[in-house]
mmCIF file of C-alpha atoms and ligand atoms in Angstrom:
data_model
loop_
_atom_site.group_PDB
_atom_site.id
_atom_site.type_symbol
_atom_site.label_atom_id
_atom_site.label_comp_id
_atom_site.label_asym_id
_atom_site.label_seq_id
_atom_site.Cartn_x
_atom_site.Cartn_y
_atom_site.Cartn_z
ATOM 1 C CA UNK A 2 -11.996 11.693 1.508
ATOM 2 C CA UNK A 3 -14.328 9.797 -0.740
ATOM 3 C CA UNK A 4 -14.264 6.000 -0.545
ATOM 4 C CA UNK A 5 -15.673 4.078 -3.509
ATOM 5 C CA UNK A 6 -16.127 0.348 -3.003
ATOM 6 C CA UNK A 7 -16.313 -1.639 -6.247
ATOM 7 C CA UNK A 8 -17.343 -5.273 -6.638
ATOM 8 C CA UNK A 9 -13.990 -6.385 -8.056
ATOM 9 C CA UNK A 10 -10.609 -5.294 -9.420
ATOM 10 C CA UNK A 11 -11.971 -4.804 -12.948
ATOM 11 C CA UNK A 12 -14.583 -2.354 -11.700
ATOM 12 C CA UNK A 13 -11.872 -0.538 -9.745
ATOM 13 C CA UNK A 14 -9.923 -0.101 -12.999
ATOM 14 C CA UNK A 15 -12.956 1.144 -14.933
ATOM 15 C CA UNK A 16 -13.969 3.586 -12.210
ATOM 16 C CA UNK A 17 -10.397 4.884 -11.911
ATOM 17 C CA UNK A 18 -10.203 5.270 -15.707
ATOM 18 C CA UNK A 19 -13.464 7.260 -15.643
ATOM 19 C CA UNK A 20 -11.932 9.615 -13.120
ATOM 20 C CA UNK A 21 -8.705 9.868 -15.155
ATOM 21 C CA UNK A 22 -10.779 10.674 -18.225
ATOM 22 C CA UNK A 23 -12.185 13.797 -16.564
ATOM 23 C CA UNK A 24 -8.605 15.138 -16.508
ATOM 24 C CA UNK A 25 -7.350 13.681 -19.788
ATOM 25 C CA UNK A 26 -10.204 15.311 -21.705
ATOM 26 C CA UNK A 27 -8.985 18.738 -20.542
ATOM 27 C CA UNK A 28 -6.872 20.753 -22.986
ATOM 28 C CA UNK A 29 -3.796 20.057 -20.932
ATOM 29 C CA UNK A 30 -3.082 18.338 -17.633
ATOM 30 C CA UNK A 31 -0.277 16.976 -15.516
ATOM 31 C CA UNK A 32 -0.712 13.420 -14.320
ATOM 32 C CA UNK A 33 1.104 11.776 -11.433
ATOM 33 C CA UNK A 34 1.688 8.125 -12.263
ATOM 34 C CA UNK A 35 2.423 5.153 -10.026
ATOM 35 C CA UNK A 36 4.015 1.780 -10.627
ATOM 36 C CA UNK A 37 3.328 -1.539 -8.906
ATOM 37 C CA UNK A 38 0.796 -4.119 -10.055
ATOM 38 C CA UNK A 39 -2.373 -2.380 -8.829
ATOM 39 C CA UNK A 40 -2.534 0.405 -11.473
ATOM 40 C CA UNK A 41 -1.819 -1.957 -14.387
ATOM 41 C CA UNK A 42 -5.496 -2.761 -15.023
ATOM 42 C CA UNK A 43 -6.334 0.969 -14.998
ATOM 43 C CA UNK A 44 -3.515 1.639 -17.459
ATOM 44 C CA UNK A 45 -4.848 -1.149 -19.713
ATOM 45 C CA UNK A 46 -8.265 0.488 -19.658
ATOM 46 C CA UNK A 47 -6.753 3.893 -20.502
ATOM 47 C CA UNK A 48 -4.810 2.330 -23.388
ATOM 48 C CA UNK A 49 -8.014 0.710 -24.618
ATOM 49 C CA UNK A 50 -9.822 4.066 -24.560
ATOM 50 C CA UNK A 51 -6.887 5.720 -26.339
ATOM 51 C CA UNK A 52 -6.937 3.039 -29.044
ATOM 52 C CA UNK A 53 -10.692 3.487 -29.387
ATOM 53 C CA UNK A 54 -10.074 7.191 -30.064
ATOM 54 C CA UNK A 55 -11.802 8.266 -26.847
ATOM 55 C CA UNK A 56 -8.739 9.782 -25.179
ATOM 56 C CA UNK A 57 -5.606 11.580 -26.265
ATOM 57 C CA UNK A 58 -2.592 12.333 -24.069
ATOM 58 C CA UNK A 59 -0.875 14.496 -26.682
ATOM 59 C CA UNK A 60 -0.939 17.732 -24.691
ATOM 60 C CA UNK A 61 -0.324 16.213 -21.286
ATOM 61 C CA UNK A 62 2.693 15.497 -19.170
ATOM 62 C CA UNK A 63 3.396 13.052 -16.383
ATOM 63 C CA UNK A 64 5.559 12.626 -13.307
ATOM 64 C CA UNK A 65 6.358 9.320 -11.654
ATOM 65 C CA UNK A 66 6.241 8.900 -7.893
ATOM 66 C CA UNK A 67 9.548 7.187 -7.342
ATOM 67 C CA UNK A 68 12.578 5.350 -8.706
ATOM 68 C CA UNK A 69 15.123 2.795 -7.498
ATOM 69 C CA UNK A 70 18.580 4.178 -6.750
ATOM 70 C CA UNK A 71 21.357 2.566 -8.743
ATOM 71 C CA UNK A 72 19.200 1.024 -11.458
ATOM 72 C CA UNK A 73 20.026 2.320 -14.875
ATOM 73 C CA UNK A 74 17.024 3.904 -16.587
ATOM 74 C CA UNK A 75 17.069 1.078 -19.083
ATOM 75 C CA UNK A 76 17.079 -1.672 -16.463
ATOM 76 C CA UNK A 77 13.967 -3.791 -17.009
ATOM 77 C CA UNK A 78 12.727 -3.073 -13.458
ATOM 78 C CA UNK A 79 13.541 0.642 -13.268
ATOM 79 C CA UNK A 80 10.310 2.575 -12.847
ATOM 80 C CA UNK A 81 11.382 4.666 -15.871
ATOM 81 C CA UNK A 82 11.172 1.499 -18.006
ATOM 82 C CA UNK A 83 8.194 0.087 -16.150
ATOM 83 C CA UNK A 84 5.876 3.021 -16.811
ATOM 84 C CA UNK A 85 6.852 3.005 -20.480
ATOM 85 C CA UNK A 86 6.160 -0.710 -20.723
ATOM 86 C CA UNK A 87 2.854 -0.539 -18.818
ATOM 87 C CA UNK A 88 1.445 2.710 -20.208
ATOM 88 C CA UNK A 89 3.272 5.526 -21.882
ATOM 89 C CA UNK A 90 4.750 3.668 -24.881
ATOM 90 C CA UNK A 91 1.197 2.624 -25.819
ATOM 91 C CA UNK A 92 -0.342 6.120 -25.892
ATOM 92 C CA UNK A 93 0.386 9.414 -27.660
ATOM 93 C CA UNK A 94 2.097 11.210 -24.773
ATOM 94 C CA UNK A 95 5.429 12.844 -25.625
ATOM 95 C CA UNK A 96 8.087 10.613 -24.055
ATOM 96 C CA UNK A 97 10.167 13.663 -23.111
ATOM 97 C CA UNK A 98 7.291 14.822 -20.965
ATOM 98 C CA UNK A 99 7.206 11.661 -18.839
ATOM 99 C CA UNK A 100 9.469 12.417 -15.892
ATOM 100 C CA UNK A 101 10.966 10.255 -13.172
ATOM 101 C CA UNK A 102 13.473 10.935 -10.383
ATOM 102 C CA UNK A 103 17.078 10.383 -11.419
ATOM 103 C CA UNK A 104 18.041 7.245 -9.506
ATOM 104 C CA UNK A 105 21.524 7.282 -11.050
ATOM 105 C CA UNK A 106 22.459 10.721 -9.748
ATOM 106 C CA UNK A 107 25.664 10.895 -7.730
ATOM 107 C CA UNK A 108 23.925 13.422 -5.520
ATOM 108 C CA UNK A 109 20.500 12.015 -4.590
ATOM 109 C CA UNK A 110 19.594 14.996 -2.377
ATOM 110 C CA UNK A 111 20.185 17.317 -5.294
ATOM 111 C CA UNK A 112 18.244 14.978 -7.612
ATOM 112 C CA UNK A 113 15.320 15.082 -5.156
ATOM 113 C CA UNK A 114 15.315 18.866 -5.038
ATOM 114 C CA UNK A 115 15.543 19.064 -8.830
ATOM 115 C CA UNK A 116 12.547 16.750 -9.127
ATOM 116 C CA UNK A 117 10.415 18.868 -6.792
ATOM 117 C CA UNK A 118 11.452 21.947 -8.776
ATOM 118 C CA UNK A 119 10.461 20.285 -12.047
ATOM 119 C CA UNK A 120 7.006 19.470 -10.663
ATOM 120 C CA UNK A 121 6.593 23.070 -9.521
ATOM 121 C CA UNK A 122 7.741 24.434 -12.878
ATOM 122 C CA UNK A 123 5.189 22.216 -14.594
ATOM 123 C CA UNK A 124 2.484 23.933 -12.534
ATOM 124 C CA UNK A 125 1.978 21.071 -10.071
ATOM 125 C CA UNK A 126 0.190 17.763 -10.503
ATOM 126 C CA UNK A 127 -3.526 17.727 -11.268
ATOM 127 C CA UNK A 128 -4.270 14.081 -10.516
ATOM 128 C CA UNK A 129 -1.846 11.882 -8.570
ATOM 129 C CA UNK A 130 -2.435 8.143 -8.767
ATOM 130 C CA UNK A 131 -1.274 6.111 -5.764
ATOM 131 C CA UNK A 132 -1.005 2.434 -4.903
ATOM 132 C CA UNK A 133 -0.358 1.348 -1.335
ATOM 133 C CA UNK A 134 2.154 -1.015 0.238
ATOM 134 C CA UNK A 135 1.031 -3.648 2.740
ATOM 135 C CA UNK A 136 2.682 -1.476 5.414
ATOM 136 C CA UNK A 137 0.738 1.626 4.353
ATOM 137 C CA UNK A 138 3.505 3.222 2.291
ATOM 138 C CA UNK A 139 2.736 5.441 -0.687
ATOM 139 C CA UNK A 140 5.390 6.108 -3.295
ATOM 140 C CA UNK A 141 8.253 4.670 -1.288
ATOM 141 C CA UNK A 142 7.499 6.637 1.886
ATOM 142 C CA UNK A 143 7.937 3.891 4.414
ATOM 143 C CA UNK A 144 6.366 4.007 7.899
ATOM 144 C CA UNK A 145 8.126 6.671 9.945
ATOM 145 C CA UNK A 146 8.384 9.081 6.996
ATOM 146 C CA UNK A 147 7.943 12.740 7.813
ATOM 147 C CA UNK A 148 4.448 13.853 6.887
ATOM 148 C CA UNK A 149 5.888 16.955 5.229
ATOM 149 C CA UNK A 150 8.834 15.263 3.481
ATOM 150 C CA UNK A 151 10.056 16.270 0.032
ATOM 151 C CA UNK A 152 11.483 14.088 -2.737
ATOM 152 C CA UNK A 153 14.499 12.362 -1.187
ATOM 153 C CA UNK A 154 16.411 9.154 -0.686
ATOM 154 C CA UNK A 155 14.739 6.471 1.416
ATOM 155 C CA UNK A 156 15.811 3.037 2.620
ATOM 156 C CA UNK A 157 13.259 0.343 1.844
ATOM 157 C CA UNK A 158 11.687 -1.650 4.657
ATOM 158 C CA UNK A 159 12.567 -5.367 4.467
ATOM 159 C CA UNK A 160 8.839 -6.091 3.980
ATOM 160 C CA UNK A 161 8.753 -3.872 0.881
ATOM 161 C CA UNK A 162 11.840 -5.605 -0.465
ATOM 162 C CA UNK A 163 10.090 -8.934 0.108
ATOM 163 C CA UNK A 164 6.890 -7.677 -1.561
ATOM 164 C CA UNK A 165 8.766 -6.347 -4.590
ATOM 165 C CA UNK A 166 11.125 -9.319 -4.960
ATOM 166 C CA UNK A 167 8.605 -10.903 -7.343
ATOM 167 C CA UNK A 168 9.617 -8.411 -10.022
ATOM 168 C CA UNK A 169 13.323 -9.228 -9.578
ATOM 169 C CA UNK A 170 15.109 -12.577 -9.511
ATOM 170 C CA UNK A 171 15.376 -12.628 -5.709
ATOM 171 C CA UNK A 172 15.148 -10.254 -2.697
ATOM 172 C CA UNK A 173 18.921 -9.707 -2.985
ATOM 173 C CA UNK A 174 18.403 -8.128 -6.409
ATOM 174 C CA UNK A 175 15.960 -5.480 -5.113
ATOM 175 C CA UNK A 176 17.775 -2.175 -4.533
ATOM 176 C CA UNK A 177 17.714 -1.094 -0.879
ATOM 177 C CA UNK A 178 17.600 2.628 -1.669
ATOM 178 C CA UNK A 179 15.088 4.650 -3.636
ATOM 179 C CA UNK A 180 14.255 8.227 -4.531
ATOM 180 C CA UNK A 181 10.638 9.002 -3.772
ATOM 181 C CA UNK A 182 8.368 12.007 -3.848
ATOM 182 C CA UNK A 183 7.883 12.968 -0.208
ATOM 183 C CA UNK A 184 4.563 12.994 1.600
ATOM 184 C CA UNK A 185 4.638 16.805 1.457
ATOM 185 C CA UNK A 186 5.294 16.659 -2.294
ATOM 186 C CA UNK A 187 2.466 14.179 -2.857
ATOM 187 C CA UNK A 188 0.087 16.272 -0.749
ATOM 188 C CA UNK A 189 0.565 19.217 -3.104
ATOM 189 C CA UNK A 190 -1.132 17.393 -5.987
ATOM 190 C CA UNK A 191 -4.576 18.876 -6.459
ATOM 191 C CA UNK A 192 -6.364 15.514 -6.433
ATOM 192 C CA UNK A 193 -5.120 12.240 -4.932
ATOM 193 C CA UNK A 194 -6.453 8.915 -6.190
ATOM 194 C CA UNK A 195 -5.534 5.827 -4.173
ATOM 195 C CA UNK A 196 -6.304 2.376 -5.557
ATOM 196 C CA UNK A 197 -6.144 -0.924 -3.685
ATOM 197 C CA UNK A 198 -7.313 -4.426 -4.489
ATOM 198 C CA UNK A 199 -7.140 -7.733 -2.643
ATOM 199 C CA UNK A 200 -7.303 -8.836 0.948
ATOM 200 C CA UNK A 201 -3.598 -8.211 1.477
ATOM 201 C CA UNK A 202 -4.304 -4.470 1.400
ATOM 202 C CA UNK A 203 -7.328 -4.536 3.753
ATOM 203 C CA UNK A 204 -5.459 -3.577 6.927
ATOM 204 C CA UNK A 205 -3.461 -0.833 5.208
ATOM 205 C CA UNK A 206 -6.700 0.614 3.792
ATOM 206 C CA UNK A 207 -8.447 0.516 7.175
ATOM 207 C CA UNK A 208 -5.460 2.292 8.767
ATOM 208 C CA UNK A 209 -5.370 4.845 5.933
ATOM 209 C CA UNK A 210 -9.047 5.719 5.935
ATOM 210 C CA UNK A 211 -10.102 5.181 9.542
ATOM 211 C CA UNK A 212 -6.923 5.137 11.617
ATOM 212 C CA UNK A 213 -5.148 8.138 13.094
ATOM 213 C CA UNK A 214 -3.095 10.388 10.814
ATOM 214 C CA UNK A 215 0.322 9.104 11.734
ATOM 215 C CA UNK A 216 3.733 8.391 10.249
ATOM 216 C CA UNK A 217 3.260 4.720 11.075
ATOM 217 C CA UNK A 218 0.778 4.649 8.148
ATOM 218 C CA UNK A 219 2.077 7.175 5.599
ATOM 219 C CA UNK A 220 -1.046 6.885 3.419
ATOM 220 C CA UNK A 221 -3.096 8.317 6.308
ATOM 221 C CA UNK A 222 -2.020 11.794 5.073
ATOM 222 C CA UNK A 223 -4.888 11.431 2.602
ATOM 223 C CA UNK A 224 -7.181 12.341 5.496
ATOM 224 C CA UNK A 225 -5.654 15.824 5.491
ATOM 225 C CA UNK A 226 -6.051 16.360 1.754
ATOM 226 C CA UNK A 227 -8.937 18.492 0.480
ATOM 227 C CA UNK A 228 -9.573 16.223 -2.526
ATOM 228 C CA UNK A 229 -8.763 12.559 -2.063
ATOM 229 C CA UNK A 230 -10.526 9.592 -3.634
ATOM 230 C CA UNK A 231 -9.964 5.985 -2.553
ATOM 231 C CA UNK A 232 -11.201 3.264 -4.903
ATOM 232 C CA UNK A 233 -11.064 -0.284 -3.542
ATOM 233 C CA UNK A 234 -12.530 -3.684 -4.272
ATOM 234 C CA UNK A 235 -14.598 -5.631 -1.728
ATOM 235 C CA UNK A 236 -11.561 -7.530 -0.459
ATOM 236 C CA UNK A 237 -9.480 -4.414 0.203
ATOM 237 C CA UNK A 238 -12.537 -2.796 1.844
ATOM 238 C CA UNK A 239 -13.175 -5.780 4.121
ATOM 239 C CA UNK A 240 -11.752 -4.145 7.267
ATOM 240 C CA UNK A 241 -13.486 -0.780 6.900
ATOM 241 C CA UNK A 242 -15.862 -0.135 9.791
ATOM 242 C CA UNK A 243 -17.844 2.491 7.879
ATOM 243 C CA UNK A 244 -18.124 0.555 4.601
ATOM 244 C CA UNK A 245 -21.924 0.702 4.588
ATOM 245 C CA UNK A 246 -21.893 4.457 4.967
ATOM 246 C CA UNK A 247 -19.331 4.906 2.152
ATOM 247 C CA UNK A 248 -21.560 2.874 -0.169
ATOM 248 C CA UNK A 249 -24.635 4.849 0.864
ATOM 249 C CA UNK A 250 -22.837 8.171 0.351
ATOM 250 C CA UNK A 251 -21.601 7.095 -3.091
ATOM 251 C CA UNK A 252 -25.017 5.825 -4.182
ATOM 252 C CA UNK A 253 -26.607 9.088 -3.085
ATOM 253 C CA UNK A 254 -24.055 11.439 -4.534
ATOM 254 C CA UNK A 255 -25.556 14.519 -6.136
ATOM 255 C CA UNK A 256 -25.588 14.078 -9.898
ATOM 256 C CA UNK A 257 -23.248 17.014 -10.550
ATOM 257 C CA UNK A 258 -20.574 15.316 -8.459
ATOM 258 C CA UNK A 259 -20.741 11.930 -10.118
ATOM 259 C CA UNK A 260 -18.069 10.297 -12.173
ATOM 260 C CA UNK A 261 -19.612 7.659 -14.332
ATOM 261 C CA UNK A 262 -20.243 4.504 -12.387
ATOM 262 C CA UNK A 263 -18.500 1.362 -13.580
HETATM 263 C C1 GLP B 308 5.842 -0.184 -4.638
HETATM 264 C C2 GLP B 308 5.627 1.209 -5.219
HETATM 265 C C3 GLP B 308 4.348 1.810 -4.696
HETATM 266 C C4 GLP B 308 3.218 0.815 -4.833
HETATM 267 C C5 GLP B 308 3.508 -0.415 -4.009
HETATM 268 C C6 GLP B 308 2.396 -1.443 -4.032
HETATM 269 O O1 GLP B 308 6.398 -0.157 -3.372
HETATM 270 N N1 GLP B 308 6.704 2.086 -4.928
HETATM 271 O O2 GLP B 308 4.072 2.992 -5.436
HETATM 272 O O3 GLP B 308 2.026 1.402 -4.407
HETATM 273 O O4 GLP B 308 4.676 -0.984 -4.578
HETATM 274 O O5 GLP B 308 2.478 -2.208 -5.183
HETATM 275 P P1 GLP B 308 1.411 -3.235 -5.703
HETATM 276 O O6 GLP B 308 0.376 -2.429 -6.379
HETATM 277 O O7 GLP B 308 2.170 -4.096 -6.665
HETATM 278 O O8 GLP B 308 0.904 -3.976 -4.530
#
């Protein structure tokens, strides 16, 4: 995997947007979108470039990673609403082509299968954006998740509920169950892009990049992916043993491989 260490969160967002742009400028592409606070700055940068006429999403489609079970689509904190608020309502993507798992389905297993089928029918995901939980989860694949799992129902770890309580009134208001793309589903995207900022993510990033591939750190599956990019700020990179080498490798990348540097 490629690790890009940026001076700060703003540079992370610009570098991630540069990478996104290489897909968005294609005739058509399928984007995998993530929620959480980390991607918000990248989304703002993409919106800015759209407004400046540099990017158009008109021919593209998107799939979300996950959704809370039992939250109506129109609930303020549903991921369906969140991605519209943070990104898709501000750009020219067709709203009907922004998909999310159906958290209101009476049959979550069936809803999970249907979601995987929809991704397949769309031709798979070209670029999948990922944030990371403090416990190393991606999507909502908590530690212990099968490394080959498909989209399915998961029970949130109490730490994740605590972390996400800031978006709700209190921890009691955070749904306990979610539908999430599985680690196997995520691995099928052709390019994975993981973003992390802040010291709180430093251990999870060290485990992801330099720890063993293990269910205890679900994001470690990136090590098995043929095309994975990790963009972090200095704080999130602070526990990486090989940080100097990653910087050296990035600075000496052959020109043909370079995305524009932020
Ligand atoms: C939630 C989402 C994840 C996200 C994580 C971290 O659990 N399901 O996709 O990566 O939060 O969020 P944040 O970026 O706010 O730290």
